[in-house]
PDB file of C-alpha atoms and ligand atoms in Angstrom:
ATOM      1  CA  MET A 240      20.877  -3.933  15.339  1.00  0.00           C
ATOM      2  CA  THR A 241      17.823  -3.735  13.267  1.00  0.00           C
ATOM      3  CA  GLU A 242      14.976  -6.106  14.033  1.00  0.00           C
ATOM      4  CA  LYS A 243      13.898  -8.275  10.671  1.00  0.00           C
ATOM      5  CA  ILE A 244      10.452  -7.384   9.488  1.00  0.00           C
ATOM      6  CA  ASP A 245       8.456 -10.843   9.271  1.00  0.00           C
ATOM      7  CA  ILE A 246       4.819 -10.188   8.236  1.00  0.00           C
ATOM      8  CA  LYS A 247       3.062 -13.173   6.490  1.00  0.00           C
ATOM      9  CA  GLY A 248      -0.549 -11.694   6.318  1.00  0.00           C
ATOM     10  CA  GLU A 249      -3.064  -9.174   7.341  1.00  0.00           C
ATOM     11  CA  LYS A 250      -3.421 -10.895  10.673  1.00  0.00           C
ATOM     12  CA  ASP A 251       0.137  -9.826  11.438  1.00  0.00           C
ATOM     13  CA  MET A 252      -0.443  -6.216  10.685  1.00  0.00           C
ATOM     14  CA  PRO A 253      -0.510  -3.564  13.843  1.00  0.00           C
ATOM     15  CA  ALA A 254      -4.011  -3.414  15.536  1.00  0.00           C
ATOM     16  CA  MET A 255      -4.072   0.362  14.954  1.00  0.00           C
ATOM     17  CA  ALA A 256      -3.005   0.446  11.517  1.00  0.00           C
ATOM     18  CA  MET A 257      -5.641  -2.066  10.515  1.00  0.00           C
ATOM     19  CA  SER A 258      -8.511  -0.642  12.415  1.00  0.00           C
ATOM     20  CA  LEU A 259      -7.797   3.021  11.505  1.00  0.00           C
ATOM     21  CA  GLY A 260      -7.164   2.173   7.871  1.00  0.00           C
ATOM     22  CA  LEU A 261     -10.311   0.183   7.229  1.00  0.00           C
ATOM     23  CA  MET A 262     -13.039   2.073   9.120  1.00  0.00           C
ATOM     24  CA  ASP A 263     -15.527   3.363   6.758  1.00  0.00           C
ATOM     25  CA  TRP A 264     -15.621   6.686   8.353  1.00  0.00           C
ATOM     26  CA  ASN A 265     -12.066   7.355   8.119  1.00  0.00           C
ATOM     27  CA  LYS A 266     -11.741   7.403   4.233  1.00  0.00           C
ATOM     28  CA  THR A 267      -8.453   9.573   3.543  1.00  0.00           C
ATOM     29  CA  GLY A 268      -8.297   9.141  -0.181  1.00  0.00           C
ATOM     30  CA  SER A 269      -9.484  12.781  -0.969  1.00  0.00           C
ATOM     31  CA  TRP A 270      -6.426  14.017   0.672  1.00  0.00           C
ATOM     32  CA  ARG A 271      -4.278  12.533  -2.168  1.00  0.00           C
ATOM     33  CA  ASN A 272      -2.601  15.077  -4.897  1.00  0.00           C
ATOM     34  CA  LEU A 273      -0.569  12.169  -6.532  1.00  0.00           C
ATOM     35  CA  ARG A 274      -1.773   8.748  -7.074  1.00  0.00           C
ATOM     36  CA  PRO A 275       0.534   5.574  -7.063  1.00  0.00           C
ATOM     37  CA  VAL A 276      -0.302   3.079  -9.861  1.00  0.00           C
ATOM     38  CA  ILE A 277       1.070  -0.456  -9.770  1.00  0.00           C
ATOM     39  CA  ASP A 278       2.525  -1.715 -13.074  1.00  0.00           C
ATOM     40  CA  TYR A 279       1.630  -5.441 -12.792  1.00  0.00           C
ATOM     41  CA  GLU A 280       4.191  -6.132 -15.828  1.00  0.00           C
ATOM     42  CA  LYS A 281       6.721  -4.990 -13.551  1.00  0.00           C
ATOM     43  CA  CYS A 282       5.695  -6.239 -10.330  1.00  0.00           C
ATOM     44  CA  THR A 283       7.229  -9.279  -8.790  1.00  0.00           C
ATOM     45  CA  ARG A 284       4.491  -9.733  -5.976  1.00  0.00           C
ATOM     46  CA  CYS A 285       7.373  -9.400  -3.306  1.00  0.00           C
ATOM     47  CA  MET A 286       4.993  -7.441  -1.257  1.00  0.00           C
ATOM     48  CA  ILE A 287       7.354  -4.920  -0.073  1.00  0.00           C
ATOM     49  CA  CYS A 288       4.935  -1.974  -0.857  1.00  0.00           C
ATOM     50  CA  TRP A 289       2.303  -3.713   1.449  1.00  0.00           C
ATOM     51  CA  LYS A 290       4.684  -3.990   4.200  1.00  0.00           C
ATOM     52  CA  PHE A 291       5.642  -0.274   4.256  1.00  0.00           C
ATOM     53  CA  CYS A 292       2.340   1.260   3.501  1.00  0.00           C
ATOM     54  CA  PRO A 293       1.767   3.217   6.773  1.00  0.00           C
ATOM     55  CA  ASP A 294      -1.959   3.373   6.208  1.00  0.00           C
ATOM     56  CA  ALA A 295      -2.276  -0.440   5.529  1.00  0.00           C
ATOM     57  CA  CYS A 296      -4.011   0.291   2.281  1.00  0.00           C
ATOM     58  CA  ILE A 297      -2.379  -1.911   0.138  1.00  0.00           C
ATOM     59  CA  LEU A 298      -4.236  -5.107   0.245  1.00  0.00           C
ATOM     60  CA  ILE A 299      -3.231  -8.445  -0.970  1.00  0.00           C
ATOM     61  CA  ARG A 300      -5.901 -10.005  -3.469  1.00  0.00           C
ATOM     62  CA  ASP A 301      -5.120 -13.238  -5.532  1.00  0.00           C
ATOM     63  CA  GLU A 302      -1.564 -12.777  -4.124  1.00  0.00           C
ATOM     64  CA  GLU A 303      -1.233  -9.378  -5.671  1.00  0.00           C
ATOM     65  CA  PRO A 304      -0.782  -6.086  -4.226  1.00  0.00           C
ATOM     66  CA  VAL A 305      -3.910  -3.820  -4.764  1.00  0.00           C
ATOM     67  CA  ILE A 306      -3.917  -0.432  -3.496  1.00  0.00           C
ATOM     68  CA  ASP A 307      -7.305   0.829  -1.814  1.00  0.00           C
ATOM     69  CA  TYR A 308      -7.616   4.344  -3.249  1.00  0.00           C
ATOM     70  CA  ASP A 309     -10.373   5.086  -0.620  1.00  0.00           C
ATOM     71  CA  TYR A 310      -7.664   5.340   1.965  1.00  0.00           C
ATOM     72  CA  CYS A 311      -4.076   5.908   0.075  1.00  0.00           C
ATOM     73  CA  LYS A 312      -3.135   9.548   1.185  1.00  0.00           C
ATOM     74  CA  GLY A 313      -0.385   9.476  -1.594  1.00  0.00           C
ATOM     75  CA  CYS A 314       2.443   9.571   0.436  1.00  0.00           C
ATOM     76  CA  LEU A 315       4.414   7.410  -2.153  1.00  0.00           C
ATOM     77  CA  ILE A 316       6.536   5.696   0.387  1.00  0.00           C
ATOM     78  CA  CYS A 317       5.252   2.355  -1.600  1.00  0.00           C
ATOM     79  CA  ALA A 318       6.753   3.760  -4.693  1.00  0.00           C
ATOM     80  CA  GLU A 319       9.925   4.758  -2.940  1.00  0.00           C
ATOM     81  CA  GLU A 320      10.478   1.341  -1.393  1.00  0.00           C
ATOM     82  CA  CYS A 321       9.525  -0.749  -4.611  1.00  0.00           C
ATOM     83  CA  PRO A 322      12.787  -2.522  -5.614  1.00  0.00           C
ATOM     84  CA  ARG A 323      11.514  -2.859  -9.307  1.00  0.00           C
ATOM     85  CA  ASP A 324      10.204   0.807  -9.927  1.00  0.00           C
ATOM     86  CA  ALA A 325       7.021  -0.874 -10.626  1.00  0.00           C
ATOM     87  CA  ILE A 326       5.019   1.968  -8.874  1.00  0.00           C
ATOM     88  CA  SER A 327       4.436   5.072 -10.956  1.00  0.00           C
ATOM     89  CA  VAL A 328       3.135   8.369  -9.743  1.00  0.00           C
ATOM     90  CA  VAL A 329       0.404  10.215 -11.815  1.00  0.00           C
ATOM     91  CA  LYS A 330      -1.202  13.687 -10.828  1.00  0.00           C
ATOM     92  CA  GLU A 331      -4.563  13.307  -9.275  1.00  0.00           C
ATOM     93  CA  GLU A 332      -7.308  14.621 -11.443  1.00  0.00           C
TER      94      GLU A 332
HETATM   95  S1  SF4 B 690       7.214  -3.541  -4.063  1.00  0.00           S
HETATM   96 FE1  SF4 B 690       6.882  -3.366  -6.145  1.00  0.00          FE
HETATM   97  S2  SF4 B 690       7.323  -5.222  -6.957  1.00  0.00           S
HETATM   98 FE2  SF4 B 690       7.007  -5.483  -4.846  1.00  0.00          FE
HETATM   99  S3  SF4 B 690       4.901  -6.149  -4.883  1.00  0.00           S
HETATM  100 FE3  SF4 B 690       4.991  -3.885  -4.623  1.00  0.00          FE
HETATM  101  S4  SF4 B 690       4.614  -3.124  -6.636  1.00  0.00           S
HETATM  102 FE4  SF4 B 690       5.181  -5.268  -6.751  1.00  0.00          FE
HETATM  103  S1  SF4 B 691       1.054   6.441  -1.307  1.00  0.00           S
HETATM  104 FE1  SF4 B 691       1.222   5.863   0.847  1.00  0.00          FE
HETATM  105  S2  SF4 B 691      -0.620   5.557   1.548  1.00  0.00           S
HETATM  106 FE2  SF4 B 691      -0.868   5.336  -0.724  1.00  0.00          FE
HETATM  107  S3  SF4 B 691      -0.447   2.953  -1.039  1.00  0.00           S
HETATM  108 FE3  SF4 B 691       1.586   4.093  -1.287  1.00  0.00          FE
HETATM  109  S4  SF4 B 691       2.327   3.955   0.869  1.00  0.00           S
HETATM  110 FE4  SF4 B 691       0.222   3.487   0.983  1.00  0.00          FE
END
């Protein structure tokens, strides 16, 4: 049986994800070839992308998901999981 995910805020995130993702020396944004971009017209603020990001680099700001590109590696799990197709993918320049 699958356990239900019940994460209500950053305090509920796994400690390793938070500490590794937010330490200044561990910036991983330069690894990215593809960039996820949130379309806030389509986004319903369901926060599924925030729950699934393996690097804990989708932040919640004013009740909206905001991608921290200093840490986003471009794995695109967020785009895959978004139920509204609100995250598009663009080639990194
Ligand atoms: S999963 Fe999609 S709709 Fe939900 S908050 Fe993220 S971008 Fe918005
Ligand atoms: S592309 Fe991957 S690392 Fe970047 S915000 Fe989405 S899930 Fe997180």
